[in-house]
Coordinates of N, CA and C in Angstrom, one line a residue:
X1 N 35.0 -7.6 18.7 CA 34.6 -6.3 17.7 C 33.4 -6.9 17.2
X2 N 32.5 -8.5 16.5 CA 32.0 -8.5 16.7 C 30.6 -8.5 16.9
X3 N 30.7 -8.4 18.3 CA 29.6 -7.9 18.6 C 29.1 -6.5 18.4
X4 N 30.2 -5.5 17.9 CA 30.3 -4.1 17.6 C 29.7 -4.1 16.2
X5 N 29.6 -4.4 15.4 CA 29.2 -4.3 13.6 C 28.2 -5.3 13.6
X6 N 27.3 -6.1 15.4 CA 25.9 -7.0 14.6 C 24.9 -6.3 14.0
X7 N 24.7 -5.6 14.1 CA 23.4 -4.7 13.2 C 22.7 -3.8 13.4
X8 N 22.6 -2.2 12.9 CA 21.9 -1.2 14.0 C 20.4 -1.5 13.8
X9 N 19.3 -1.1 14.7 CA 17.9 -1.5 15.2 C 17.7 -0.3 15.3
X10 N 17.2 -0.4 14.4 CA 16.3 1.4 13.9 C 14.4 1.3 14.3
X11 N 14.5 2.3 15.4 CA 12.4 2.1 15.3 C 12.1 2.2 13.9
X12 N 10.7 2.2 13.7 CA 9.9 2.0 12.5 C 8.4 3.2 12.7
X13 N 8.2 3.6 11.8 CA 7.0 4.2 11.9 C 5.7 3.6 12.5
X14 N 6.2 2.5 12.2 CA 5.4 1.7 12.7 C 5.4 1.7 14.3
X15 N 4.6 1.7 15.0 CA 4.1 1.4 17.2 C 5.7 -0.1 16.9
X16 N 5.9 -0.4 18.0 CA 6.5 -1.7 18.6 C 7.4 -2.7 17.8
X17 N 7.9 -1.7 16.3 CA 8.2 -2.2 15.2 C 9.3 -1.6 14.9
X18 N 10.8 -2.7 14.5 CA 11.8 -2.2 14.6 C 12.3 -3.0 13.1
X19 N 12.8 -2.5 12.4 CA 14.1 -2.4 11.3 C 15.6 -3.0 11.3
X20 N 16.3 -4.0 11.7 CA 16.9 -4.6 11.2 C 17.8 -5.2 10.4
X21 N 18.0 -4.0 9.7 CA 19.0 -4.1 8.3 C 20.7 -4.9 8.0
X22 N 21.1 -6.1 7.5 CA 22.6 -7.0 7.4 C 22.6 -6.6 6.1
X23 N 24.1 -6.0 6.8 CA 25.2 -5.9 6.1 C 26.7 -6.5 6.0
X24 N 26.9 -6.3 5.1 CA 28.3 -7.5 5.0 C 28.4 -8.9 6.2
X25 N 29.6 -9.0 5.6 CA 29.5 -10.6 6.4 C 28.8 -11.2 7.2
X26 N 28.6 -12.5 6.3 CA 27.6 -13.5 7.6 C 28.6 -14.6 7.9
X27 N 28.1 -15.0 8.7 CA 28.8 -15.7 10.2 C 28.4 -15.6 11.6
X28 N 28.5 -17.4 11.7 CA 27.9 -18.0 13.4 C 27.9 -16.8 14.2
X29 N 29.0 -16.1 14.7 CA 29.4 -15.2 15.3 C 28.7 -13.6 15.3
X30 N 28.5 -13.8 14.5 CA 27.7 -12.7 13.7 C 26.4 -12.5 14.2
X31 N 25.8 -13.7 13.3 CA 24.0 -14.0 13.7 C 24.0 -14.2 15.9
X32 N 24.9 -14.5 16.3 CA 25.2 -14.7 17.5 C 25.0 -13.4 18.3
X33 N 25.7 -12.9 17.7 CA 25.6 -11.3 18.1 C 24.7 -10.6 18.1
X34 N 24.0 -10.5 16.6 CA 22.4 -10.0 16.0 C 21.6 -10.6 17.1
X35 N 21.6 -12.0 17.4 CA 20.0 -12.2 18.1 C 20.5 -12.2 19.5
X36 N 21.6 -11.5 19.6 CA 21.6 -11.0 21.5 C 22.2 -10.1 21.2
X37 N 21.9 -9.7 20.5 CA 21.3 -7.4 20.6 C 19.9 -7.2 19.8
X38 N 19.1 -7.7 19.4 CA 17.5 -8.1 19.4 C 16.8 -8.5 20.5
X39 N 17.6 -9.6 21.1 CA 16.9 -10.5 22.3 C 16.9 -9.0 23.9
X40 N 18.1 -8.1 23.5 CA 17.7 -7.0 24.2 C 16.8 -6.2 24.0
X41 N 17.2 -5.7 23.2 CA 15.6 -4.6 22.3 C 14.7 -5.3 22.6
X42 N 14.8 -6.1 22.1 CA 13.0 -7.1 22.6 C 12.6 -6.8 24.2
X43 N 13.1 -6.9 24.7 CA 12.9 -7.2 26.4 C 13.3 -5.5 27.1
X44 N 13.3 -4.6 26.6 CA 14.1 -3.5 27.3 C 12.4 -3.1 26.6
X45 N 12.3 -2.7 25.1 CA 11.2 -2.1 24.4 C 10.4 -2.1 24.1
X46 N 9.4 -3.8 24.1 CA 8.1 -4.3 24.1 C 9.1 -4.3 22.4
X47 N 9.1 -5.0 22.1 CA 8.5 -4.8 20.9 C 8.0 -6.0 20.1
X48 N 6.8 -5.3 19.7 CA 6.4 -6.4 18.4 C 6.6 -7.4 17.7
X49 N 6.9 -6.2 16.5 CA 7.2 -6.9 15.3 C 9.0 -6.7 14.6
X50 N 9.8 -7.6 14.4 CA 10.9 -6.9 14.1 C 10.8 -7.7 12.4
X51 N 11.8 -6.4 11.5 CA 11.7 -6.2 10.5 C 13.1 -6.9 9.8
X52 N 13.6 -8.3 9.5 CA 15.5 -7.8 9.4 C 15.3 -7.9 7.9
X53 N 16.1 -7.2 7.7 CA 16.5 -6.4 5.7 C 17.8 -7.2 5.4
X54 N 17.7 -7.8 4.6 CA 18.6 -9.0 3.6 C 19.4 -8.5 2.5
X55 N 18.7 -6.6 2.3 CA 18.8 -6.5 0.9 C 19.7 -6.3 0.3
X56 N 21.1 -5.6 1.7 CA 23.1 -5.8 0.7 C 23.3 -7.4 1.1
X57 N 22.7 -8.9 1.3 CA 23.4 -9.0 1.4 C 23.6 -10.3 -0.3
X58 N 25.0 -9.9 -1.1 CA 25.5 -11.3 -1.8 C 26.1 -12.3 -1.5
X59 N 25.7 -12.8 -2.3 CA 26.6 -14.3 -2.5 C 27.8 -14.4 -1.9
X60 N 28.7 -12.9 -2.5 CA 30.2 -12.7 -1.4 C 29.9 -12.4 0.3
X61 N 28.8 -12.1 1.0 CA 29.1 -11.4 1.8 C 28.3 -13.1 2.7
X62 N 28.6 -14.4 2.1 CA 27.5 -15.6 2.9 C 28.2 -16.4 2.9
X63 N 29.1 -16.5 4.2 CA 30.2 -17.1 5.2 C 29.5 -18.4 5.2
X64 N 29.8 -19.3 5.7 CA 29.9 -20.6 5.6 C 27.6 -21.4 5.6
X65 N 27.7 -21.6 4.0 CA 26.6 -22.0 4.1 C 26.1 -23.1 5.0
X66 N 26.6 -23.7 5.2 CA 25.7 -25.0 6.1 C 25.2 -24.2 7.9
X67 N 25.6 -23.0 7.8 CA 24.9 -23.0 9.2 C 24.0 -21.5 8.8
X68 N 23.8 -21.3 7.5 CA 22.9 -19.7 7.0 C 21.6 -20.3 7.5
X69 N 20.6 -21.7 7.1 CA 19.3 -21.2 7.3 C 19.8 -21.1 8.9
X70 N 20.5 -22.6 8.9 CA 20.5 -22.5 10.7 C 20.5 -21.4 11.5
X71 N 21.4 -20.8 11.0 CA 21.6 -19.2 12.6 C 20.0 -18.3 12.2
X72 N 19.7 -18.7 11.5 CA 17.8 -17.4 9.9 C 17.3 -17.9 11.4
X73 N 17.4 -19.3 11.0 CA 16.2 -19.8 12.1 C 16.1 -20.0 13.6
X74 N 17.2 -20.0 14.0 CA 17.8 -20.0 15.0 C 16.9 -18.2 15.6
X75 N 17.8 -17.8 14.9 CA 17.6 -16.1 15.1 C 15.5 -15.8 15.1
X76 N 14.5 -16.2 14.4 CA 13.9 -16.2 14.3 C 12.8 -16.8 15.6
X77 N 13.4 -18.6 15.4 CA 12.9 -18.6 16.8 C 13.0 -18.3 18.3
X78 N 14.2 -17.3 18.4 CA 14.4 -17.0 19.2 C 13.2 -15.1 19.4
X79 N 13.7 -14.8 18.6 CA 12.4 -13.7 18.6 C 10.9 -14.3 18.9
X80 N 10.6 -15.6 18.1 CA 9.5 -15.6 18.3 C 9.3 -15.8 20.5
X81 N 10.4 -16.8 21.1 CA 10.5 -17.0 22.2 C 9.8 -15.4 23.4
X82 N 10.1 -14.7 22.2 CA 10.0 -13.8 23.1 C 9.4 -12.8 22.4
X83 N 7.8 -13.4 22.6 CA 6.5 -13.0 21.6 C 6.7 -11.6 20.5
X84 N 7.2 -11.5 19.7 CA 8.2 -10.7 18.9 C 8.4 -11.4 17.2
X85 N 6.6 -10.5 16.5 CA 7.0 -11.1 15.2 C 8.2 -11.0 14.3
X86 N 8.7 -12.3 13.6 CA 9.7 -11.6 12.3 C 9.2 -11.9 10.7
X87 N 9.7 -10.7 10.4 CA 9.2 -10.9 9.0 C 10.7 -10.3 8.1
X88 N 11.0 -11.6 7.0 CA 12.4 -11.3 6.6 C 12.3 -10.7 5.5
X89 N 13.2 -9.6 4.6 CA 12.6 -9.2 4.2 C 13.8 -8.8 2.9
X90 N 13.8 -9.2 1.9 CA 14.8 -8.5 0.8 C 15.8 -10.1 0.3
X91 N 15.0 -11.0 0.4 CA 16.1 -12.0 -0.5 C 16.1 -11.9 -1.5
X92 N 17.7 -12.2 -2.1 CA 18.1 -12.0 -3.6 C 17.8 -13.1 -4.1
X93 N 17.6 -14.3 -5.4 CA 17.4 -15.0 -6.3 C 19.0 -15.9 -5.5
X94 N 20.4 -14.8 -5.5 CA 21.5 -15.9 -5.0 C 21.4 -16.1 -3.5
X95 N 20.6 -14.9 -2.9 CA 20.8 -15.8 -1.2 C 20.0 -16.2 -1.5
X96 N 18.4 -16.5 -1.7 CA 17.7 -17.8 -1.9 C 18.0 -19.1 -1.9
X97 N 19.1 -18.9 -3.3 CA 19.2 -20.0 -3.8 C 20.3 -20.7 -2.6
X98 N 21.5 -20.3 -1.9 CA 22.4 -20.5 -0.7 C 21.3 -21.4 0.7
X99 N 20.6 -20.2 0.8 CA 19.9 -20.6 2.1 C 18.7 -21.9 2.0
X100 N 18.1 -22.2 0.7 CA 17.8 -23.3 0.2 C 19.2 -25.2 -0.3
X101 N 20.5 -24.9 -0.5 CA 21.0 -24.8 -0.3 C 21.9 -25.2 0.8
X102 N 21.2 -25.0 2.1 CA 22.2 -24.8 3.7 C 20.9 -26.2 4.5
X103 N 19.5 -25.7 3.9 CA 19.4 -27.1 4.2 C 18.4 -26.0 5.5
X104 N 17.9 -25.4 4.9 CA 17.0 -24.5 5.5 C 15.5 -24.7 5.6
X105 N 14.4 -24.7 6.3 CA 13.7 -25.5 7.0 C 12.1 -24.6 6.2
X106 N 11.6 -24.4 5.5 CA 11.1 -22.9 5.2 C 9.3 -23.2 6.5
X107 N 9.4 -23.2 7.2 CA 7.7 -23.1 7.6 C 7.5 -22.7 7.4
X108 N 5.8 -22.5 7.6 CA 4.0 -22.1 7.0 C 4.4 -21.4 7.9
X109 N 4.3 -20.4 9.2 CA 4.8 -19.4 9.4 C 5.6 -18.8 9.6
X110 N 6.2 -18.5 9.2 CA 8.0 -17.6 8.6 C 6.6 -16.1 7.7
X111 N 7.2 -15.3 8.0 CA 7.2 -14.0 6.9 C 7.5 -13.8 6.3
X112 N 8.2 -13.6 5.2 CA 8.7 -13.4 4.0 C 7.9 -12.8 2.8
X113 N 9.4 -11.4 2.9 CA 8.3 -10.1 2.2 C 9.6 -9.7 1.1
X114 N 9.5 -9.5 0.0 CA 10.2 -9.0 -1.0 C 10.7 -7.7 -0.9
X115 N 10.7 -6.9 0.2 CA 11.1 -5.6 0.5 C 10.6 -4.8 1.6
X116 N 10.9 -4.6 2.4 CA 11.2 -4.0 3.3 C 9.6 -2.5 2.8
X117 N 9.7 -2.5 2.2 CA 7.8 -1.6 2.6 C 6.7 -2.7 2.0
X118 N 6.4 -3.4 1.2 CA 6.3 -4.7 1.6 C 5.3 -5.0 2.8
X119 N 6.6 -5.0 3.5 CA 6.5 -5.2 4.8 C 5.3 -4.6 6.0
X120 N 6.0 -3.3 5.5 CA 5.2 -2.4 5.9 C 3.6 -2.0 6.0
X121 N 4.0 -2.0 4.0 CA 2.3 -2.6 3.4 C 1.5 -3.4 4.8
X122 N 1.7 -4.7 4.5 CA 1.1 -4.8 5.7 C 1.2 -5.6 6.3
X123 N 2.0 -4.9 7.7 CA 1.6 -4.4 8.6 C 0.5 -3.5 9.2
X124 N 0.9 -2.1 8.7 CA 0.0 -1.0 8.2 C -1.4 -1.6 8.2
X125 N -1.4 -2.7 7.7 CA -2.5 -3.0 6.8 C -3.6 -3.8 8.7
X126 N -2.5 -4.9 8.1 CA -2.2 -5.7 9.4 C -3.7 -4.7 11.2
X127 N -2.7 -3.8 11.4 CA -2.5 -3.7 12.3 C -4.4 -2.1 12.3
X128 N -4.8 -2.2 10.6 CA -5.2 -0.7 10.8 C -4.3 0.4 11.4
X129 N -3.2 0.8 10.4 CA -2.6 1.9 10.5 C -2.6 2.8 9.3
X130 N -3.7 4.3 8.9 CA -3.1 4.8 7.7 C -2.1 6.6 7.9
X131 N -1.7 6.5 7.2 CA -0.8 8.0 7.0 C -1.5 9.3 6.7
X132 N -2.0 9.6 6.4 CA -2.3 11.3 5.9 C -1.8 12.4 4.5

């Protein structure tokens, strides 16, 4: 059942880029299901960039705080091993504080943006993409 509610994978307007909006209760098992789905999506579709959107996550959706940072780190590392660049977007102040309490290490190469839109704008500029 957890696998059925892992997370939707939505193709972006930017080639080889997908959006993954995260909603609902976060747990270790849920993150494992999300990681599995994303790795398969990257492998089968030549995905180069994954934008993971946490906008819908509030403090009440955060399950085990101790494993939260570790799960996100595992997610990013797994995608990087598949050759996908990962962008994390939509952190609320409460969610950010919970991440820091969980002991998450902030990596210098971690791509974070306040909104999905700002991540897309950055990617478009980086890839030289313009829309008329």
